[in-house]
Short mmCIF file of C-alpha atoms in Angstrom, two decimals:
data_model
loop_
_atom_site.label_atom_id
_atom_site.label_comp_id
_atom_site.label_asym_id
_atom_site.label_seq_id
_atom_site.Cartn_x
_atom_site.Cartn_y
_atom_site.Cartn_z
CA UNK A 1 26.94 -73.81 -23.44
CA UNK A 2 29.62 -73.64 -26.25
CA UNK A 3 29.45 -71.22 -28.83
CA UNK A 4 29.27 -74.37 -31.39
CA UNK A 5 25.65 -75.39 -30.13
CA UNK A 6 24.62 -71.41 -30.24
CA UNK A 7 25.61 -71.03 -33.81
CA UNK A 8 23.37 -73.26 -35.75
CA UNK A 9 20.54 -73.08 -33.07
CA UNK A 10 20.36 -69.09 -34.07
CA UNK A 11 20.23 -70.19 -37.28
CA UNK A 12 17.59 -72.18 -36.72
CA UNK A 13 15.71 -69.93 -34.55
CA UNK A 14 16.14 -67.15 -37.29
CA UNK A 15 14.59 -69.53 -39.83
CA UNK A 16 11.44 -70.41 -37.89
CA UNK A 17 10.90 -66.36 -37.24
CA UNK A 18 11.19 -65.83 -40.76
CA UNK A 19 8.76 -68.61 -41.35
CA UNK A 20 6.20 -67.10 -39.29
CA UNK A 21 6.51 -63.62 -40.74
CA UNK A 22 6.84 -65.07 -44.46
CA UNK A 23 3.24 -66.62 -43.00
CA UNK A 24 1.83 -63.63 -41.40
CA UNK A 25 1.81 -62.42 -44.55
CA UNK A 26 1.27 -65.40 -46.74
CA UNK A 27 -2.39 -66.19 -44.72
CA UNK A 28 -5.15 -64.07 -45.33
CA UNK A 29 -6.41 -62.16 -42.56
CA UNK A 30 -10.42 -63.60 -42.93
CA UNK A 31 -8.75 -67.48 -42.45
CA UNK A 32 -9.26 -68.92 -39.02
CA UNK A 33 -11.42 -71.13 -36.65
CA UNK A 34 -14.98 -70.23 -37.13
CA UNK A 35 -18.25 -71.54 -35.58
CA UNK A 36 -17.85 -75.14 -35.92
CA UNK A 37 -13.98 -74.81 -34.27
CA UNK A 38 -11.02 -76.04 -35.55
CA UNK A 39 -12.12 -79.59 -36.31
CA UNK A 40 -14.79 -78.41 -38.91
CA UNK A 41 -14.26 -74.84 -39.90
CA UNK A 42 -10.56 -73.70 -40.20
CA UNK A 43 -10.63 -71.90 -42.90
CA UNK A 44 -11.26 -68.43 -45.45
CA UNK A 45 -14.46 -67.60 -44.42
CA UNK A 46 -14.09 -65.44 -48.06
CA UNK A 47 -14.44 -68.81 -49.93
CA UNK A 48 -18.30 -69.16 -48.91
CA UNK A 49 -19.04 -66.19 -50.77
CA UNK A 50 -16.78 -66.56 -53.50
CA UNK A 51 -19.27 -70.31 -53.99
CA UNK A 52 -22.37 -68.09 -53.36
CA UNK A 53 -21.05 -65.85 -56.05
CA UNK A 54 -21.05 -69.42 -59.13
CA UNK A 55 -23.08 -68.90 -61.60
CA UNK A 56 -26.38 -70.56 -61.95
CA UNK A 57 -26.88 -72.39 -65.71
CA UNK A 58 -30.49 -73.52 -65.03
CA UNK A 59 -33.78 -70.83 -65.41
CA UNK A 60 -36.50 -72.82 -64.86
CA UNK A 61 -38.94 -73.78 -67.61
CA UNK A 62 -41.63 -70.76 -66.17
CA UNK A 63 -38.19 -68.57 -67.73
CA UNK A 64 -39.34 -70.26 -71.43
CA UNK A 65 -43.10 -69.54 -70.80
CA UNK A 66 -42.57 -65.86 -72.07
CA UNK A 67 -41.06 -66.72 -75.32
CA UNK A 68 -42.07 -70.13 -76.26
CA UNK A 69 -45.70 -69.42 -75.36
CA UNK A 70 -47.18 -72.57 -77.90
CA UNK A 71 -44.56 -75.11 -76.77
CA UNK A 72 -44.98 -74.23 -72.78
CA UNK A 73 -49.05 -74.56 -73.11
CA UNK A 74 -48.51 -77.79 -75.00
CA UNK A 75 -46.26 -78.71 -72.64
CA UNK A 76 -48.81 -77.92 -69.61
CA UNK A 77 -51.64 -79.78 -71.06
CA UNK A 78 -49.62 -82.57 -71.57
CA UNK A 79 -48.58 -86.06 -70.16
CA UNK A 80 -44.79 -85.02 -70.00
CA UNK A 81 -45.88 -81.33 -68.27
CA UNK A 82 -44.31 -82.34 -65.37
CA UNK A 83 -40.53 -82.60 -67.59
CA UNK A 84 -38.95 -78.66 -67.08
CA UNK A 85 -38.13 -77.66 -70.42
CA UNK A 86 -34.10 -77.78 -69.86
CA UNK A 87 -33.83 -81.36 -69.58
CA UNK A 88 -34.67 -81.89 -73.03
CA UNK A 89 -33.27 -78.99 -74.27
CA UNK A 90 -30.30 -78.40 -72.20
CA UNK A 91 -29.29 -75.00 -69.84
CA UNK A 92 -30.45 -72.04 -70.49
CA UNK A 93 -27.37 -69.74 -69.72
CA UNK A 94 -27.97 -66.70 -70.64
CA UNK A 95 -30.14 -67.79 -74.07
CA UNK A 96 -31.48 -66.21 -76.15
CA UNK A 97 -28.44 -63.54 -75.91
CA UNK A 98 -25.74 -66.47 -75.78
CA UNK A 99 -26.57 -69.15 -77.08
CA UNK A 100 -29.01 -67.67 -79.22
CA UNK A 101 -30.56 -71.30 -79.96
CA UNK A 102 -30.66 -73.97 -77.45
CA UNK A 103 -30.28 -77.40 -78.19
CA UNK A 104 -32.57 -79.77 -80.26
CA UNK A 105 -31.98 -83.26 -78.88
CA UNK A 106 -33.70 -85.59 -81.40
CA UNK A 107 -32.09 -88.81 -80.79
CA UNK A 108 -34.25 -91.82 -79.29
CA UNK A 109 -31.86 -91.99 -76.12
CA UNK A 110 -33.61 -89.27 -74.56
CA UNK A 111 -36.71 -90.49 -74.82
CA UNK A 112 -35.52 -93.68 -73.75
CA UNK A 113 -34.07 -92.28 -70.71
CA UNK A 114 -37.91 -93.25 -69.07
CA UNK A 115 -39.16 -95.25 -71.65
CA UNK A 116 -37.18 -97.87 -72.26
CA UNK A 117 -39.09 -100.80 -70.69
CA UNK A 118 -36.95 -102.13 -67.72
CA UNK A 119 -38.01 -104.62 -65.30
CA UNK A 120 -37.75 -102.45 -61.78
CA UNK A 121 -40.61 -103.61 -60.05
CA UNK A 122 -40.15 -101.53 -56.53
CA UNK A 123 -39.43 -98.17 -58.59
CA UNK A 124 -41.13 -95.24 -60.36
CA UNK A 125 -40.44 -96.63 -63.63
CA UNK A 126 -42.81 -99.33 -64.19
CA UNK A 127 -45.29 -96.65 -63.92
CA UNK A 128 -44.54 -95.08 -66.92
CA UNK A 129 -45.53 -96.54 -69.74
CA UNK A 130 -42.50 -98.88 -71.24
CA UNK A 131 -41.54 -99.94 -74.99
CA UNK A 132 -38.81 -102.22 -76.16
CA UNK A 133 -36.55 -100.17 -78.20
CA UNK A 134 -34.91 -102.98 -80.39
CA UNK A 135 -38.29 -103.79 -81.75
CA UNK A 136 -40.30 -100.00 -81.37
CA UNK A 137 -39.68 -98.54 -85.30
CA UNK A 138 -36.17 -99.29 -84.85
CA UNK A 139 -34.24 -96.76 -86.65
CA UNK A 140 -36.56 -93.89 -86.67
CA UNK A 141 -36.54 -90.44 -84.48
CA UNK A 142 -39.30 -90.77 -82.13
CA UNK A 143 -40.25 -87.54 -82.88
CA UNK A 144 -40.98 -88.32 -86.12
CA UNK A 145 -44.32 -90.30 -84.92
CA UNK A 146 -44.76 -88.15 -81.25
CA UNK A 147 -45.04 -84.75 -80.53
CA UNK A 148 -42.36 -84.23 -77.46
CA UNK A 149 -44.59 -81.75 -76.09
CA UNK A 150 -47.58 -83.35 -76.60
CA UNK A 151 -47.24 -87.09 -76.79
CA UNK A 152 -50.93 -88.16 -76.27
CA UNK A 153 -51.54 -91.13 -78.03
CA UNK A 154 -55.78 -90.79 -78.34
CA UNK A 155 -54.89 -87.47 -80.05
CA UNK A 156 -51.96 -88.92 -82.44
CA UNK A 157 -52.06 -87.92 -86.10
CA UNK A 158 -50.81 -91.27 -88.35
CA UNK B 1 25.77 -55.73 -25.73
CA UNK B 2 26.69 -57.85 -23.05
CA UNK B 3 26.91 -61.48 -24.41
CA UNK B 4 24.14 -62.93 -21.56
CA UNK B 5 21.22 -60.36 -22.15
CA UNK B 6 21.39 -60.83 -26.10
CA UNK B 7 20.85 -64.38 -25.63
CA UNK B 8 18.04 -63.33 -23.22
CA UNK B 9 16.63 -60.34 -25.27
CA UNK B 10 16.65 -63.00 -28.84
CA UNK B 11 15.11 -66.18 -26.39
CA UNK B 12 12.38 -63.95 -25.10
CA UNK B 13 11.78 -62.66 -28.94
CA UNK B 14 11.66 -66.44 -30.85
CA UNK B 15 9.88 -67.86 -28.23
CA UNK B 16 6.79 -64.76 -28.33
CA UNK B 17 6.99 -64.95 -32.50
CA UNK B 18 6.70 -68.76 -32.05
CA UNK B 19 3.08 -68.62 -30.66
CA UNK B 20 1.24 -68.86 -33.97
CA UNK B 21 -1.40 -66.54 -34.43
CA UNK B 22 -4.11 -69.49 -34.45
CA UNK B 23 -3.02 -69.99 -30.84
CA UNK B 24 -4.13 -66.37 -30.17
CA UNK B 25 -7.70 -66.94 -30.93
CA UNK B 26 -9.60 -68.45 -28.22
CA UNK B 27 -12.69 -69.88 -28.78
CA UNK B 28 -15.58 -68.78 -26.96
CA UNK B 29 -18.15 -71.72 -25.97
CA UNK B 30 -20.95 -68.87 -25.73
CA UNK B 31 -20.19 -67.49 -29.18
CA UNK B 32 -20.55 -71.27 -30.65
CA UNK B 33 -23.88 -71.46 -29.15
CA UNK B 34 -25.32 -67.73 -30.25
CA UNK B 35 -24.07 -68.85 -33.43
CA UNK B 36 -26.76 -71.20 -34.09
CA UNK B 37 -27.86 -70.52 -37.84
CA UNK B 38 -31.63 -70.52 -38.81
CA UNK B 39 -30.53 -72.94 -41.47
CA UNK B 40 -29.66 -76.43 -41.91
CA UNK B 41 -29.75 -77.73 -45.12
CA UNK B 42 -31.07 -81.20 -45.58
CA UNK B 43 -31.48 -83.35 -48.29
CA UNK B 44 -34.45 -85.99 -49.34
CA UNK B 45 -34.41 -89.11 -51.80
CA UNK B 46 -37.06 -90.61 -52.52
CA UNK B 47 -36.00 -93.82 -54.03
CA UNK B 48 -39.60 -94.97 -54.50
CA UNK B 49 -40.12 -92.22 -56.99
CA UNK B 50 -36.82 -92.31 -59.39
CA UNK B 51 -36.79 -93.75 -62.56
CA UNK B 52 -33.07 -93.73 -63.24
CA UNK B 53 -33.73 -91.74 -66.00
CA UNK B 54 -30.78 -89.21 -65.25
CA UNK B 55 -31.56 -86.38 -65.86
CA UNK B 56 -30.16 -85.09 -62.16
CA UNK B 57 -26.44 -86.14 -63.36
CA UNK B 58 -26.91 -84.27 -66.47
CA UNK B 59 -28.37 -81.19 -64.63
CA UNK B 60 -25.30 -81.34 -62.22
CA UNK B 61 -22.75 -81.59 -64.56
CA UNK B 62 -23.81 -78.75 -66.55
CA UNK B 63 -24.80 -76.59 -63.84
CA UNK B 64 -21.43 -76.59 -62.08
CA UNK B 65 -18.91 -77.09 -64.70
CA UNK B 66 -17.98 -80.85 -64.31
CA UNK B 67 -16.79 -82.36 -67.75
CA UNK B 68 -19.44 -83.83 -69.35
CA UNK B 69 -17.94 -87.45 -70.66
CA UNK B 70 -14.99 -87.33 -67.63
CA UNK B 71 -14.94 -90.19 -65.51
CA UNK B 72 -16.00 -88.66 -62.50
CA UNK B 73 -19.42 -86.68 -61.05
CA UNK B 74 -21.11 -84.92 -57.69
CA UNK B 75 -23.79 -86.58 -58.00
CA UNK B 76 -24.94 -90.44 -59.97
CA UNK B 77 -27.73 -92.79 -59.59
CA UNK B 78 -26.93 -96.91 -58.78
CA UNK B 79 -29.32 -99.61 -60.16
CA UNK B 80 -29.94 -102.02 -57.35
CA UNK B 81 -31.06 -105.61 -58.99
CA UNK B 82 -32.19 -108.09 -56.61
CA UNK B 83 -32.49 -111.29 -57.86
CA UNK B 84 -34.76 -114.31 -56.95
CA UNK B 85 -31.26 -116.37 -55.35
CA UNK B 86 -30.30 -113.67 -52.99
CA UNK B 87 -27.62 -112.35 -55.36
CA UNK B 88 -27.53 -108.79 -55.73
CA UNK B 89 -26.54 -106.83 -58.87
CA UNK B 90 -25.86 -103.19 -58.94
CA UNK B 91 -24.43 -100.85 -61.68
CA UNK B 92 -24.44 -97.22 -62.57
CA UNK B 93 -23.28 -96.78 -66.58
CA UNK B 94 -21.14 -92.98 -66.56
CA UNK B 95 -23.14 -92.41 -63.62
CA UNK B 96 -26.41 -92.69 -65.23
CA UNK B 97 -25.56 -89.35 -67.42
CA UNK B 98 -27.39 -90.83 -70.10
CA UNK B 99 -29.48 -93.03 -67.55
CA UNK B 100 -30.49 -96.39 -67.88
CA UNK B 101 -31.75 -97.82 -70.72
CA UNK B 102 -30.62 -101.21 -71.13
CA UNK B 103 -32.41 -104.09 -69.41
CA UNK B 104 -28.24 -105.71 -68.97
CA UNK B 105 -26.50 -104.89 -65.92
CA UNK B 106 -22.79 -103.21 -66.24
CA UNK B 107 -20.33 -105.29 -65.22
CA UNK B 108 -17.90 -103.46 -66.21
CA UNK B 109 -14.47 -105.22 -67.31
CA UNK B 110 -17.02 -108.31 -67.24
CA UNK B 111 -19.22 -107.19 -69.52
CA UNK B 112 -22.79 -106.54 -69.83
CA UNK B 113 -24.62 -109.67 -68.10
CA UNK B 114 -28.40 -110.66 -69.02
CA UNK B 115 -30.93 -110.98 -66.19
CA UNK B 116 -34.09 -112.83 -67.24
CA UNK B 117 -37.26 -111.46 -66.10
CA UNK B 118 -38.22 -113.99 -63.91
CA UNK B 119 -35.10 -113.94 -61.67
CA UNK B 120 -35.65 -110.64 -60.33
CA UNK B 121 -37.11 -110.06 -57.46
CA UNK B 122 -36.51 -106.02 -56.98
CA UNK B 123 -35.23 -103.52 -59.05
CA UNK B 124 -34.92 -99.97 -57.87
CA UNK B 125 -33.07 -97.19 -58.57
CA UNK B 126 -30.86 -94.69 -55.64
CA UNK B 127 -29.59 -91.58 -56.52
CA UNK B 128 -26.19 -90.51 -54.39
CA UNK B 129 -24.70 -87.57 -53.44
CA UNK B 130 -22.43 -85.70 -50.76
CA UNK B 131 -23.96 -86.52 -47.61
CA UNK B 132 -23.15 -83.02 -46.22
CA UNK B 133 -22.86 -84.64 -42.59
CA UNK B 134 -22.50 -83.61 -39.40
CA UNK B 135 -19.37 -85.04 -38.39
CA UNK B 136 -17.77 -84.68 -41.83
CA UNK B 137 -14.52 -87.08 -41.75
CA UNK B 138 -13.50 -85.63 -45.02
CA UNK B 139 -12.92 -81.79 -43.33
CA UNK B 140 -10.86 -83.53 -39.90
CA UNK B 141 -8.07 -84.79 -42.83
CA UNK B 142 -7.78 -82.19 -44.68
CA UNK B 143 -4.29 -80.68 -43.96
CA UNK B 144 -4.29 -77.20 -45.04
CA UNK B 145 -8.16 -76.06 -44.13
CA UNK B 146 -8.87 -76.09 -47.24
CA UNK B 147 -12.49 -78.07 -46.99
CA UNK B 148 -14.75 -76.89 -43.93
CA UNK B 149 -18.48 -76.95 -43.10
CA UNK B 150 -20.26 -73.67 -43.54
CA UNK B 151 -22.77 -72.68 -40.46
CA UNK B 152 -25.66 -73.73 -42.51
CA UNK B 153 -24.14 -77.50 -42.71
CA UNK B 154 -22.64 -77.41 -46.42
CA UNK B 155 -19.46 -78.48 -46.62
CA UNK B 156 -17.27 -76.93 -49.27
CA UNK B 157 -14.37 -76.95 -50.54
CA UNK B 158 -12.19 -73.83 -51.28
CA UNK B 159 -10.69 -74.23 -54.51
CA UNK B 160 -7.73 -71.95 -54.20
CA UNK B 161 -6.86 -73.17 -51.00
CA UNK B 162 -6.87 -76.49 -51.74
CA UNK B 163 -3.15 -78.88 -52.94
CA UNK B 164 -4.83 -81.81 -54.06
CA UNK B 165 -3.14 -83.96 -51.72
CA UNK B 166 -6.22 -86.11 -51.95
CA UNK B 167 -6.88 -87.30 -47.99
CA UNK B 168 -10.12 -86.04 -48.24
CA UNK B 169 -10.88 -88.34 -51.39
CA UNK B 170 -9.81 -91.58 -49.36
CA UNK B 171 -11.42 -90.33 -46.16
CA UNK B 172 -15.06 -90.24 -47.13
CA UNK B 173 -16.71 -93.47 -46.39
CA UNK B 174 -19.36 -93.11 -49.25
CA UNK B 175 -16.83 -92.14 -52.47
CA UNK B 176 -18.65 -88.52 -53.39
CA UNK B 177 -15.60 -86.57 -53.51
CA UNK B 178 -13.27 -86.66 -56.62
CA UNK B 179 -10.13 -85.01 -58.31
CA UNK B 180 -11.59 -82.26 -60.14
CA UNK B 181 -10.07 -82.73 -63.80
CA UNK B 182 -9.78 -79.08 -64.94
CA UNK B 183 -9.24 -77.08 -61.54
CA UNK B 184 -6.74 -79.98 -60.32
CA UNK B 185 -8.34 -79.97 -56.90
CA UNK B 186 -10.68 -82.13 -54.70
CA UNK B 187 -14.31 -81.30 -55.25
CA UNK B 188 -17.65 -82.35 -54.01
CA UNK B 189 -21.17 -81.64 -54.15
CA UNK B 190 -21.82 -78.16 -52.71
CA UNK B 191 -26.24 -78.72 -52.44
CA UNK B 192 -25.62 -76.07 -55.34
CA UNK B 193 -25.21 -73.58 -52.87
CA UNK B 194 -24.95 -71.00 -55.54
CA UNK B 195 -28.65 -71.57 -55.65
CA UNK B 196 -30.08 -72.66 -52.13
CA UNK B 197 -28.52 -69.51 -50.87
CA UNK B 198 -30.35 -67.33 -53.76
CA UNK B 199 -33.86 -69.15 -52.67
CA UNK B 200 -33.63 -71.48 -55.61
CA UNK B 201 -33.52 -75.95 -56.03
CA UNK B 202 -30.77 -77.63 -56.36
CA UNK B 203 -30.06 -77.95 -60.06
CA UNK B 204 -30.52 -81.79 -59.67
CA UNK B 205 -33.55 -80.99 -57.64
CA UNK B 206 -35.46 -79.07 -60.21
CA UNK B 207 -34.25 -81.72 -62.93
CA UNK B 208 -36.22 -84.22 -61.21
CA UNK B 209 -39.42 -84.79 -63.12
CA UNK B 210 -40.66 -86.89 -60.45
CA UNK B 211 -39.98 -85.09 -57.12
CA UNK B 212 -37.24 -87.70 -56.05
CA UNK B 213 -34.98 -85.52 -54.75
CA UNK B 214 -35.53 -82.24 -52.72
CA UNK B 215 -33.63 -79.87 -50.59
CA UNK B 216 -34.80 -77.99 -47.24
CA UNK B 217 -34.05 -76.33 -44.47
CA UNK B 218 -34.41 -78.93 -41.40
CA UNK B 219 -34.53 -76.14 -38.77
CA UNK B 220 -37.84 -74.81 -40.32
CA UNK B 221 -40.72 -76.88 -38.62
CA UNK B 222 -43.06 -75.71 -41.60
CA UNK B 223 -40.60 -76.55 -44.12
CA UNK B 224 -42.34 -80.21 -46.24
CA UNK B 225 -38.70 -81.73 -46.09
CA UNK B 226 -38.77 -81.37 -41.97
CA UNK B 227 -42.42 -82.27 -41.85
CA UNK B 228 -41.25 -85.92 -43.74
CA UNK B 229 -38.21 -86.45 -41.58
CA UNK B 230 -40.23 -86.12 -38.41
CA UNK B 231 -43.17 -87.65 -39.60
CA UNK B 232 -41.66 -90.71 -41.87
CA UNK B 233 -39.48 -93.82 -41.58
CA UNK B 234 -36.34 -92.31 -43.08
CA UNK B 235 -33.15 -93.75 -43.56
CA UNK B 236 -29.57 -92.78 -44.18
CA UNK B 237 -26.27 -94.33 -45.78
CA UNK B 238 -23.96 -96.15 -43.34
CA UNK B 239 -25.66 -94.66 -40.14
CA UNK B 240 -22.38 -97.30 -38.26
CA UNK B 241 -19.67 -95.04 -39.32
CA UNK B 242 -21.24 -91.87 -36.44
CA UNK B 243 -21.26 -89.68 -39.76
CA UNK B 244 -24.78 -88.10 -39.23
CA UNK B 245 -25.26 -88.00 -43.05
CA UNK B 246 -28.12 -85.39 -43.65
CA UNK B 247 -29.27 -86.78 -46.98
CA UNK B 248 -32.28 -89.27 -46.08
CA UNK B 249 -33.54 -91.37 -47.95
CA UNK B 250 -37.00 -92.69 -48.40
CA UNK B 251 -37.49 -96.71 -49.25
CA UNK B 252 -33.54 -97.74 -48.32
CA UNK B 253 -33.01 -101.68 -48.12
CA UNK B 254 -30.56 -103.57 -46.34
CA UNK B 255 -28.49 -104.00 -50.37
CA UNK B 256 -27.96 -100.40 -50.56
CA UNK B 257 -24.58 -99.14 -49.57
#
């Protein structure tokens, strides 16, 4: 062959060495086919561990139970004990180092959230019992009238 | 040098540094089989139970650092209305972050629309998430091996590996996967596995109030999730599209996509 079809084919043989060296490097050694094969699991097997490593934001409400002794027994003897704690009062991170105080939701849309009467015959909700919000004491904090960790109605102080 | 065995000496060279290393690594069938994990995780919905009141999209937002009021989630819960003259209405305000608590369906650029009490005939509520399947279609696009499934069936999706070319978006047939707003890569539920690994719920899992979702390990025969699957009619989304979704669901209907 000429020396004219050599000459740019070293080139371009040079180019694709130095891409798979520049790659050899670039790729971490730990990346690769792993148990599912190439179709599933090509990848860093590092990265499962770096998602194992995430940090958790949610305790648990038996976390509270030390602290907040009166609220969790309430809470236990109560209607809503099945609620965990965090759902009404957000994550616990690492409270009470940081945030010191968790959240105090007052506003009617969380209670609203299940008791807001919707017609869903064929779901969980028309179990619970349902009020129309629009015509409920419009206006005022439901908390105001219930006790969120206690909201039995027999046992209701005016 | 002579001129004939440099070209010889530099073919022999390209054409050895030209077998990438992934070629190298040949896969043994035996190994794939040893490597049969105690674990599968599984997922169960139990669509009888939820009351759309949310609480799971919250949980999941917070818990793994998804913008709160940003358009997009891992997790979200659909209202399923079925009315009285076969039409069926379904919408899922924000993903039910705040839940549902307006009798109105969404619409969206139509507007809220009012559904009289006597036209419906079923209203339930199904929370979605990553299916987690089997055959994930999501993982065969991805072009840099970014996404994968883990041997315990999670698939995840590595965050520094990942460009954000977005295949994986279009190529899941149910919609969970999403351009991550602050990281700038695709992202997708994970079944928390921050947690399951540590022995805990799912954060949506332990939201629940009502025990309508719950995570286990299908290859424990003593595990309550495995019990239900082999001892219930169970269902899963778009079962056509060979997926093997390993979410079930409890109480699916023929509206719910």
């Amino acid at each position: 062959m000429k020396n004219h079809v050599w000459r740019p084919l070293f080139v371009v043989i040079g180019l694709v060495a130095l891409i798979l060296l520049a790659r050899a490097f670039y790729v971490p050694a730990d990346f690769g086919t792993h148990e599912r094969g190439y179709m599933y699991s090509y990848n860093r097997t590092g990265n499962i561990e770096e998602w194992k490593a995430f940090e958790a934001k949610y305790r648990g409400s038996q976390y509270c139970q030390g602290c907040h002794e009166d609220k969790t027994s309430a809470l236990s003897a109560a209607q809503h004990a099945i609620i965990p704690c965090e759902n009404c009062h957000g994550a616990a991170f690492g409270h009470p180092d940081d945030p010191e105080k968790l959240t105090v939701d007052r506003s009617r849309n969380l209670c609203l959230r299940c008791h807001a009467a919707l017609v869903t015959p064929g779901s969980g909700r028309i179990q619970l019992p349902g009020i129309d919000a629009q015509n409920h004491n419009p206006g005022i904090e439901c908390s105001d009238c219930h006790n969120p960790h206690h909201p039995n109605l027999a046992e209701m102080q005016g | 040098m002579k001129r004939r065995d440099f070209l010889r000496h530099s073919l022999v060279f390209v054409s050895g540094a030209s077998v990438s290393l992934a070629a190298l690594e040949f896969v043994s069938v035996g190994e794939l089989l040893a490597a049969r994990p105690e674990a599968r995780w599984g997922f169960l919905v139990d669509t009888y139970r939820c009351v759309g009141c949310g609480f799971c999209v919250k949980a999941c937002k917070i818990e793994n650092d998804i913008p709160l009021e940003a358009n997009v989630t891992r997790t979200w819960v659909e209202r399923y209305l079925i009315l009285k003259d076969g039409r069926v209405l379904a919408d899922s305000p924000k993903g039910a972050l705040h839940g549902f608590t307006d009798q109105r369906v969404d619409r969206a650029a139509e507007g809220f629309e009012e559904v009289s009490n006597q036209e419906i005939a079923s209203a339930f509520f199904v929370p979605k998430l990553c299916n987690q399947c089997d055959n994930p279609p999501c993982v065969q696009v991805c072009p840099v091996g970014a996404t994968y499934q883990t041997a315990d069936g999670v698939v995840l999706v590595d965050h520094k590996w990942c460009i954000g070319c977005g295949y994986c978006i279009m190529g899941c047939p149910y919609g969970v996967r999403f351009f991550h707003p602050v990281e700038h890569v695709a992202d997708k539920c994970t079944f928390c596995y921050h947690r399951i690994s540590q022995g805990l719920d799912t954060a949506c899992a332990q939201a629940c109030p009502f025990g309508a979702r719950r995570v286990g390990n299908l290859r424990d025969p003593d595990d309550p999730i495995a019990r239900i699957l082999l001892t219930q009619r169970v269902g899963v989304l778009k079962d056509e599209f060979g997926t093997k979704p390993q979410v079930f669901y409890l109480g699916l209907s023929k509206e719910v996509r």
